Structures are given as C-alpha cells and as structure tokens.
Coordinates of C-alpha atoms and ligand atoms in Angstrom, one line a residue:
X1 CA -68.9 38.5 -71.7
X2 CA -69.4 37.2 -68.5
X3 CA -72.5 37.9 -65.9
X4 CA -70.3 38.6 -63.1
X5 CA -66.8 40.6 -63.2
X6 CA -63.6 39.6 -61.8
X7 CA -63.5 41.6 -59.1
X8 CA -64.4 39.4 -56.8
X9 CA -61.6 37.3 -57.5
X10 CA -59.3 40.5 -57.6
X11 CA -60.6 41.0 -53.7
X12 CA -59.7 37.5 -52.7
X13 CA -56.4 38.3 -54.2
X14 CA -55.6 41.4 -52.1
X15 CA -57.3 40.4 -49.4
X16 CA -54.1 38.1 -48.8
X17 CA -51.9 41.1 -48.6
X18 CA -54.3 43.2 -46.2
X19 CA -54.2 40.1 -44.0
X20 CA -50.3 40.5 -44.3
X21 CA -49.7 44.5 -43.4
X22 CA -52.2 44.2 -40.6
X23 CA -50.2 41.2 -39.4
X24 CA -47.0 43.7 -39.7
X25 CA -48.8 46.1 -37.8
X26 CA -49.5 44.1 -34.9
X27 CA -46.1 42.4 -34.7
X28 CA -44.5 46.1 -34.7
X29 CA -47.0 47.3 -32.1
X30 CA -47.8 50.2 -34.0
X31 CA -51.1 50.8 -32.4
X32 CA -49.7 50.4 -28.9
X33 CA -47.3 53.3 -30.1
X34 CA -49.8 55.4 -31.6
X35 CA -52.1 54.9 -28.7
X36 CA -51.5 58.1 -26.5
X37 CA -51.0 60.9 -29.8
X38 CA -50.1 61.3 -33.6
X39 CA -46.4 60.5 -33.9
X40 CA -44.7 61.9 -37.3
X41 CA -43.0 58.4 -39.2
X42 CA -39.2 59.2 -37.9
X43 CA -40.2 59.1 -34.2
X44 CA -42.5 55.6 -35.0
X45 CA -39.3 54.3 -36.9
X46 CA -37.8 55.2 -34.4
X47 CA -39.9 53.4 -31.2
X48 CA -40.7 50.3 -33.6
X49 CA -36.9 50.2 -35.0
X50 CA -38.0 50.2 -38.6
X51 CA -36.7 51.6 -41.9
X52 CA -39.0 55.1 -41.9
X53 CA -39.8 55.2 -45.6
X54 CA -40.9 51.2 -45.7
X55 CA -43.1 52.1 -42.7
X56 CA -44.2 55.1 -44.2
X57 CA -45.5 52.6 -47.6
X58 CA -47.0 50.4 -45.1
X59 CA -48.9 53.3 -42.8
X60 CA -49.9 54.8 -46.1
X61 CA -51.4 51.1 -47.0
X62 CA -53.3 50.7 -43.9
X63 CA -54.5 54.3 -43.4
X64 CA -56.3 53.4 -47.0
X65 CA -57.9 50.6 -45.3
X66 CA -59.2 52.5 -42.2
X67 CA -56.3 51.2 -39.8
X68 CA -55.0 54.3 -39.3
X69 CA -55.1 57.9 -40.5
X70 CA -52.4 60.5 -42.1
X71 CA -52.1 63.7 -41.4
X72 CA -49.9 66.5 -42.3
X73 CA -46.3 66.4 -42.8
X74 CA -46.3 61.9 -42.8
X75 CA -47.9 61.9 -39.3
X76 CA -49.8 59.3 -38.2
X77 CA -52.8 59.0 -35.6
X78 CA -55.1 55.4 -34.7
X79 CA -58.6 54.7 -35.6
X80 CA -61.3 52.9 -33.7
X81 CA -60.2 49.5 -36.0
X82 CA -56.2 50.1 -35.4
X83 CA -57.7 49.3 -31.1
X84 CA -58.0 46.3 -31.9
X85 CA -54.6 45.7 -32.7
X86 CA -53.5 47.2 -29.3
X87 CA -52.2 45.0 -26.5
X88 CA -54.1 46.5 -23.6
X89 CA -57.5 47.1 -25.0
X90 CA -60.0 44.6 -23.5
X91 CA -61.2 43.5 -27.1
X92 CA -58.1 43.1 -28.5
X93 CA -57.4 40.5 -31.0
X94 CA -54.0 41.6 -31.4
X95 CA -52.8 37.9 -30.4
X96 CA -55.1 36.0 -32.6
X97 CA -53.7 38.6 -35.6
X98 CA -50.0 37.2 -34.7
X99 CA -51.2 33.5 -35.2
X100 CA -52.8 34.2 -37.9
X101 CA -51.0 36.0 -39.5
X102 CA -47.8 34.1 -39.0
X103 CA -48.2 30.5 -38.6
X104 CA -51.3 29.8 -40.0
X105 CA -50.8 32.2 -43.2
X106 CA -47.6 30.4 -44.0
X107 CA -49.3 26.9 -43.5
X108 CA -51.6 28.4 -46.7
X109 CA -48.7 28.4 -48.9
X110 CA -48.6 24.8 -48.5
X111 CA -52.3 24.3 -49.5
X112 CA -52.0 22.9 -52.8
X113 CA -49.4 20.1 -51.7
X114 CA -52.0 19.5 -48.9
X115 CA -54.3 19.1 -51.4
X116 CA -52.6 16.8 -53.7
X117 CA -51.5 14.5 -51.0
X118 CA -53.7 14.9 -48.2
X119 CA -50.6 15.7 -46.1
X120 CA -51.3 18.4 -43.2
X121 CA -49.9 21.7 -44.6
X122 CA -48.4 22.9 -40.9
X123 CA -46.5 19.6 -40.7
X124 CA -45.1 20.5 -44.2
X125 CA -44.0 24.1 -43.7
X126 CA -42.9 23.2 -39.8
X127 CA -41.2 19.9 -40.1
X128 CA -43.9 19.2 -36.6
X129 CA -47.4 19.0 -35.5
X130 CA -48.9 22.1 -34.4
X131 CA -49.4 21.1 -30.8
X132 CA -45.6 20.2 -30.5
X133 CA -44.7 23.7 -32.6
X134 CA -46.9 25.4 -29.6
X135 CA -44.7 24.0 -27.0
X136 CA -41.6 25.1 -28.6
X137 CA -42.0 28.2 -29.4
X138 CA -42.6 29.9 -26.4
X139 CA -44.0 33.2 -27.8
X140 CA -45.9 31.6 -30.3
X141 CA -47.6 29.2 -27.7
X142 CA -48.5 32.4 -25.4
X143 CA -50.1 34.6 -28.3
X144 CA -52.6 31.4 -29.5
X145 CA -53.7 30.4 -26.1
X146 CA -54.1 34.9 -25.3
X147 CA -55.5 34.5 -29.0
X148 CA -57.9 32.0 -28.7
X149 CA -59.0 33.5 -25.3
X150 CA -60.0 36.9 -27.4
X151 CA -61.0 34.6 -30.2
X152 CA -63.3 32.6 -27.8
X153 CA -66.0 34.7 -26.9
X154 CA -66.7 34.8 -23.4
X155 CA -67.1 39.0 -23.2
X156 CA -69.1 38.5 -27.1
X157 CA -70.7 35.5 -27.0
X158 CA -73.6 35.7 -24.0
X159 CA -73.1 31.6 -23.7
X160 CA -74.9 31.6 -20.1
X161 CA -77.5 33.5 -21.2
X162 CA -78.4 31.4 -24.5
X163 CA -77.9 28.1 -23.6
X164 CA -79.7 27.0 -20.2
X165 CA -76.9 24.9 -17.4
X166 CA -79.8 24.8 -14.8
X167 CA -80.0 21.9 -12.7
X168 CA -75.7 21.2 -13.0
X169 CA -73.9 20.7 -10.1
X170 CA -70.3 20.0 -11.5
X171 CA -69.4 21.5 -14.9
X172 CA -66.6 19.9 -16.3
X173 CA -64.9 22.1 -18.7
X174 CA -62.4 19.7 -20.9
X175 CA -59.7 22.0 -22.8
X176 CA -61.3 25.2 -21.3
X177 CA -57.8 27.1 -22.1
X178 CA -58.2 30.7 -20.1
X179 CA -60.8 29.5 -18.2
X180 CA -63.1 33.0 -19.2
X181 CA -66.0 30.7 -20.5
X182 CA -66.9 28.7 -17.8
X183 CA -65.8 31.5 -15.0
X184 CA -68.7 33.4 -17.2
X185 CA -70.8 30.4 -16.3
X186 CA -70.1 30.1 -12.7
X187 CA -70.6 33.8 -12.4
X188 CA -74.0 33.2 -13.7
X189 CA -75.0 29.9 -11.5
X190 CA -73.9 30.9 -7.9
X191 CA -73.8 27.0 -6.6
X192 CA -72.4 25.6 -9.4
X193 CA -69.0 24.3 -9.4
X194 CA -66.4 24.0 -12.0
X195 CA -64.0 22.0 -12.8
X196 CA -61.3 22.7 -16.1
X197 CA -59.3 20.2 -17.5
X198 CA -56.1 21.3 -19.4
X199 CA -52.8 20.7 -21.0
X200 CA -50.2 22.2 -19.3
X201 CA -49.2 25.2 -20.4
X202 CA -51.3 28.3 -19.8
X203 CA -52.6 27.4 -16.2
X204 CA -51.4 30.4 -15.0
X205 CA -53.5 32.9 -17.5
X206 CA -56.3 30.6 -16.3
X207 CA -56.4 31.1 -12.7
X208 CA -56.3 34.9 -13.2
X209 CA -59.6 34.5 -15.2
X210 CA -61.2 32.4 -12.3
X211 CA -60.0 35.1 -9.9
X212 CA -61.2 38.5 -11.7
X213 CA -64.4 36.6 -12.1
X214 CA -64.3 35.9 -8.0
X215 CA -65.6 32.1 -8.5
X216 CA -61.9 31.0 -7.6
X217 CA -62.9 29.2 -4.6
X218 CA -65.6 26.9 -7.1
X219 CA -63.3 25.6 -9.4
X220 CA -60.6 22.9 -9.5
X221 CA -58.1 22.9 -12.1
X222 CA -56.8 20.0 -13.5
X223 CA -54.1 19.2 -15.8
X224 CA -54.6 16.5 -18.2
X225 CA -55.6 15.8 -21.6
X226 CA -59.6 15.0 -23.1
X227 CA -57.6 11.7 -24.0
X228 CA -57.2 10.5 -20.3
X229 CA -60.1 9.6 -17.7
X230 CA -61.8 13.1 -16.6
X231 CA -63.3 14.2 -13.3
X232 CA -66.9 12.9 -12.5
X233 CA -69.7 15.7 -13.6
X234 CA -73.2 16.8 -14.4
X235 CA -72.5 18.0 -17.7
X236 CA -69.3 18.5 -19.5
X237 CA -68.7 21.7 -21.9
X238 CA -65.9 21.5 -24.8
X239 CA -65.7 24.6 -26.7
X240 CA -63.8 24.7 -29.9
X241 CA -61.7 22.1 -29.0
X242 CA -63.0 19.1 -31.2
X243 CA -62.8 21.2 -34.1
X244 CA -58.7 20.8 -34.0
X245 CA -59.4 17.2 -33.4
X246 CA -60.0 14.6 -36.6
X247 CA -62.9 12.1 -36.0
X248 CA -61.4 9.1 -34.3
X249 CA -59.4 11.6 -32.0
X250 CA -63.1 13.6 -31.1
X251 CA -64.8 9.6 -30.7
X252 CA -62.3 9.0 -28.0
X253 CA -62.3 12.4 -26.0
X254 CA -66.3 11.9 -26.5
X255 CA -65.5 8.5 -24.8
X256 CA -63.7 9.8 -22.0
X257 CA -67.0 12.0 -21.2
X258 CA -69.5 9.3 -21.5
X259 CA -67.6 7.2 -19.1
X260 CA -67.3 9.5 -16.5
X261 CA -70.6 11.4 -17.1
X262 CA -72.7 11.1 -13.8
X263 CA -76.8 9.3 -14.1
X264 CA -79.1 12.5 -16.4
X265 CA -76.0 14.3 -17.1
X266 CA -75.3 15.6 -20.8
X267 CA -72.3 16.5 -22.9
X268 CA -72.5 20.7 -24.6
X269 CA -70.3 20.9 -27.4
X270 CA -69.6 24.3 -28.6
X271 CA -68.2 24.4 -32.6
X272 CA -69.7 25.9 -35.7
X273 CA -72.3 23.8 -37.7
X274 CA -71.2 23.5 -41.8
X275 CA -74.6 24.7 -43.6
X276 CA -76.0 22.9 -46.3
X277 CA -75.7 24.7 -49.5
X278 CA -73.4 27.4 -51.1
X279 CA -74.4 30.3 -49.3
X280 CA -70.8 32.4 -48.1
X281 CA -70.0 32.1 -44.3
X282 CA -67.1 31.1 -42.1
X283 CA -67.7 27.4 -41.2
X284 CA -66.3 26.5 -44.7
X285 CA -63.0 28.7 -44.4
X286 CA -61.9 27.9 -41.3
X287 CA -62.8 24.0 -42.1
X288 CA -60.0 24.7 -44.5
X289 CA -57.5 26.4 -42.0
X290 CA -58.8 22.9 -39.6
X291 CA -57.4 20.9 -42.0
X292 CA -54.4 22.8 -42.8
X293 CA -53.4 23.6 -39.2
X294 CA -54.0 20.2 -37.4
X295 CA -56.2 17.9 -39.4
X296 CA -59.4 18.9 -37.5
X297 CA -62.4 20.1 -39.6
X298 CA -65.7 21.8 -38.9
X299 CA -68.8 19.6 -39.3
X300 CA -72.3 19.5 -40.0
X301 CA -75.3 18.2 -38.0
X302 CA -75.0 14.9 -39.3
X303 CA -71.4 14.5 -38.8
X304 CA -71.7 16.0 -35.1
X305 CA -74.4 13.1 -34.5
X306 CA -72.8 10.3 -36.3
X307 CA -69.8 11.4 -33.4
X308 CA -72.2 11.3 -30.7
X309 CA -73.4 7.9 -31.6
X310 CA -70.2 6.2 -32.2
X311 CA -69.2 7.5 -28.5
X312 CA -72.2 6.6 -26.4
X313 CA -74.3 9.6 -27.3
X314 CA -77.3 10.8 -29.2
X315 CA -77.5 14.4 -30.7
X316 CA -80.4 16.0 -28.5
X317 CA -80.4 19.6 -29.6
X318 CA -78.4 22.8 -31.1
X319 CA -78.9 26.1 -29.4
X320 CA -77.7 28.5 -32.3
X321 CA -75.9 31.5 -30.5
X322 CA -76.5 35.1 -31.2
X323 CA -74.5 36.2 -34.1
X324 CA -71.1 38.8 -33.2
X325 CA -67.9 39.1 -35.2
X326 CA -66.9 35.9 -35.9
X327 CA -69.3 33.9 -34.1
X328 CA -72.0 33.2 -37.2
X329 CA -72.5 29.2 -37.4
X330 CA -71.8 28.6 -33.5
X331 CA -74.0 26.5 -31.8
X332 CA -74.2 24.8 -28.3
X333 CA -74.3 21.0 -29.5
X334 CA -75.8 19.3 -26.6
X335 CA -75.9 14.9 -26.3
X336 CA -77.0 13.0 -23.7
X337 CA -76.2 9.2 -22.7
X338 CA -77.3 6.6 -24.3
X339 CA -78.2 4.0 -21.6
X340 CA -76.0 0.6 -22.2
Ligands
SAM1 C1 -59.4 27.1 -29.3 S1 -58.9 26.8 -27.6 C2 -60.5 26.9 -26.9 C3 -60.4 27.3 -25.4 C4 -61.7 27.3 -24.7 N1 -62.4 26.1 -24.7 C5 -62.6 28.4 -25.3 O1 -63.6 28.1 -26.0 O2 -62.3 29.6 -25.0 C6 -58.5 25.0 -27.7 C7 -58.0 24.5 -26.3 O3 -58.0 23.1 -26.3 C8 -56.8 22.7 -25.6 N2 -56.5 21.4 -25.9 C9 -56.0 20.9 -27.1 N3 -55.8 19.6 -27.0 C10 -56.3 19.2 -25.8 C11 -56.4 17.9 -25.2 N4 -56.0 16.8 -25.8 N5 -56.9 17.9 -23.9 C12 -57.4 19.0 -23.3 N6 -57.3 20.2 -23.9 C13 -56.7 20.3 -25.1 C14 -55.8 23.8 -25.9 O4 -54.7 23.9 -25.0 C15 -56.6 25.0 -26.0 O5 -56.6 25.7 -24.8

C-alpha cells in the first residue's frame, strides 16, 4: 500500500467542478438575488430564469460548500463567502469568478495539446489571442479589466505602505488598468504626480478611481501601449502586467522604461517570484494559466534579473508584500539604470 492516499488527487478532481458551480452562481447573480432575504427556489428560478429543480441541485451543491445555506421548505439564504460573488460589495471578485471561470477554464481543456505542441491553449479554443478576444467581446473585456481591478489589490495589498516611493516626483504607471494602485500611491505622497499609461479600453473605469481617490487633478492619463516611447519619470511601476508578457515582449517594454527613465530614477515591478523547491503555493499555477492564457509566465529571481540586464537594468532589491488572499509570492521587484 501506499504512504499517502488518493485523496488528494480525488480533491484536485472536484475541485474542477466547485470552480464550475461557483462560476454558475456568479453568472446567474444568485447572490445579488439573495442579497436582501431567503428566497424559496421557484421565486429564484424565477428572477434568474432558470429550470427550478436544476437550481435547486446546484444550491444544494454550493450550500455544502459554504456558499449558501438551505432552509426549510428548499429556501435559500447567503453566507459571508456567497458576498463575494455579489456585484455591489466592495470586495467582490464576482468579475474575476466570470473570467475565470469561463475563458480561462475552457483554455484548460486545451492543456494537453498545449503541452504537446507548445501551442498557446487560448489561441486553440478561441481561434485568437487573448488581447484581441478582450476587444471583441465586449462583456468579457469589461469583467477582466473590473476583475483584475478586485484581483489587483489596491484595498488588500498595503503597496504604499510596504514598499518606500519617497523622493519620486513623476510616477509613471505603465498598464495601470483602473488606475486604484497608483491613485493609492498618490493618496499617500501628497506632491507626487502620476502619470498612467494604457490601452484603450477601460479609461473610463480609470478616471472614476483617480476621482474617488481626489488625486484627479495629479495625474495624466495616457493612452498607449508599454511597447511605444512612455512619458519621462522618476520611477516607473508595472504591476502584473509583465507576467502576461513572454520574455522578449517584457525586454522591450523594460526598454521603453530605461529610455525614458529620468538621471537616479528606478523601475518597481510588481509580479510573484517562482520559489525554489516543491513547497505548494500559487506562483506555479498561475505560471500555468500564463502560459495557457497568453504565453506570459511567472518567474524567479534569476529570470526577473536576467530581464533587467538584457534591458539596461540591474536587479536592486525585492520588497516581499504582506501576505492576503491571493497575494502569497508578490514582491515589489525594483531595478535601477545601468549607466551606458
Ligand atoms: C492584470 S492587469 C493589471 C492592472 C494594474 N497594473 C494592477 O496591478 O491593478 C494588466 C493590465 O495591463 C494592460 N496591458 C496589457 N498589455 C499592455 C500594453 N502593451 N501596454 C500597456 N498596458 C497593457 C491591460 O490592459 C491591463 O489593464
């Protein structure tokens, strides 16, 4: 007999079907429909124009995994977990559940041609590369960028307070999507000024961030791509953007930054760090959905420094940040200029 059991294994295989009703959940809006009482299943059937005893079977499922609860007589009432699939609750992640559940879970089922050919597994399944698919499909595009927004931290991860931006004038932030990060960081520096350099869509979203956090007047938004020259600046932040990017793509945003990087300025690159050995955490995983989604990947130390080198840089530090859902491995990667 065997040391361990299989029931690890067993997990990993219902785990893909947990990850599929909560997904159902979310893109029914049962929370949202639950939020204000108990509801018996006819009347949720009813409001999320499902077949009642399906829903029934899949409320059942999820109040056994803490999503919700059943009462008498097939009602239904929330938990504190089923808030986070609501739209309006400020931690939502409701739009990172649609992404993920969707797009990115169907890109799995192409993981072993991915394998065997080194293919991208989204390109497979969508016949186009992610960034084009996000442009097309209007709702799609709008839950990843909300998504990544809740995925990326700013109300979590304390970034200003970890990692020291003393002494910048101009933060440039390249691919800063909602903006929520660096409005976080020119909330804490009161002189500073910002500047955020994005693709296209999802400027609006952006501005609204810049103008709950009051530091609209302090910030210039600019449309554009890491590719293309960027705005002069102190330092330049880019936060779980190079992760999506393969390595000659990340050598030539990196590029972009060096050239425009004014004299003692420095480069902060926020992305996980790969550990060395086999202990279990994130970085590995979602190395695999990198690969899978858009041929990114997440990278160790000596990866992230063999980038800095090839694009003018040399690694300088890594400020780990403190750990919160989904932020274990994160570190503030900072370079500075090598001199020509
Ligand atoms: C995961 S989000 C991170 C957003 C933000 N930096 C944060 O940490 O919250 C990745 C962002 O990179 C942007 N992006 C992708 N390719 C880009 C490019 N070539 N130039 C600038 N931004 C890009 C996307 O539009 C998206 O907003």
């Amino acid at each position: 007999m065997s040391e361990v059991s299989s029931v690890r294994v067993r997990e990993a295989m219902y785990a893909g079907w947990l990850s599929a009703a909560v997904y159902c959940a979310a893109r029914l809006r049962v929370a949202d429909h639950l939020a204000d009482g108990e509801r018996d299943i006819d009347e949720l059937a009813e409001r999320t124009g499902t077949h009642a005893e399906s829903l029934y079977r899949l409320m059942r499922a999820l109040a056994g995994a803490g999503y919700f609860r059943e009462e008498e007589n097939r009602r239904f009432g929330t938990t504190p977990l089923a808030d986070y699939l609501r739209t309006d609750t400020e931690e939502s992640v409701k739009d990172l559940v649609l992404f993920y559940g969707r797009e990115v879970y169907r890109a799995y089922g192409a993981l072993p041609e991915a394998v065997r050919t080194g293919d991208r597994a989204f390109d497979i399944e969508y016949g186009m590369p992610l960034w084009d698919y996000l442009n097309t499909v209007e709702d799609t595009g709008e839950a990843f960028r909300k998504g990544m927004g809740a995925a990326t931290w700013t109300e979590q991860l304390p970034l200003p307070q970890t990692y020291s931006f003393d002494g910048i004038d101009t933060l440039v932030d390249v691919g800063g999507g909602t903006g929520s990060m660096l409005a976080a960081v020119l909330h804490e520096h009161p002189a500073m000024k910002g500047v955020l350099v994005e693709i296209p869509a999802g400027i609006d979203l952006t501005m609204r961030h810049f103008k709950e956090a009051g530091v609209q007047d302090r910030v210039e938004l600019r449309e554009g791509s890491a590719f293309d020259e960027l705005p002069a600046g102190d330092a330049y932040l880019i936060s779980c953007v190079l992760h999506a990017m393969d390595d000659e793509q990340s050598v030539r945003a990196l590029r972009r930054m060096r050239e425009s990087i004014r004299p003692g300025g420095r480069v902060v690159i926020l992305e996980r760090m790969v550990p060395a050995g086999n202990e279990p955490g994130l970085a590995r995983m979602l190395d695999l959905t990198m690969m899978l989604m858009n041929g990114g990947k997440e990278r160790t130390e000596a990866e992230w420094r063999t980038l800095f080198s090839a694009s003018g840089f040399r690694f300088s530090r890594a400020v780990e940040m403190p750990y919160f859902q989904g932020g274990a491995e994160l570190y503030a990667i900072e370079g500075v200029p090598v001199e020509d």
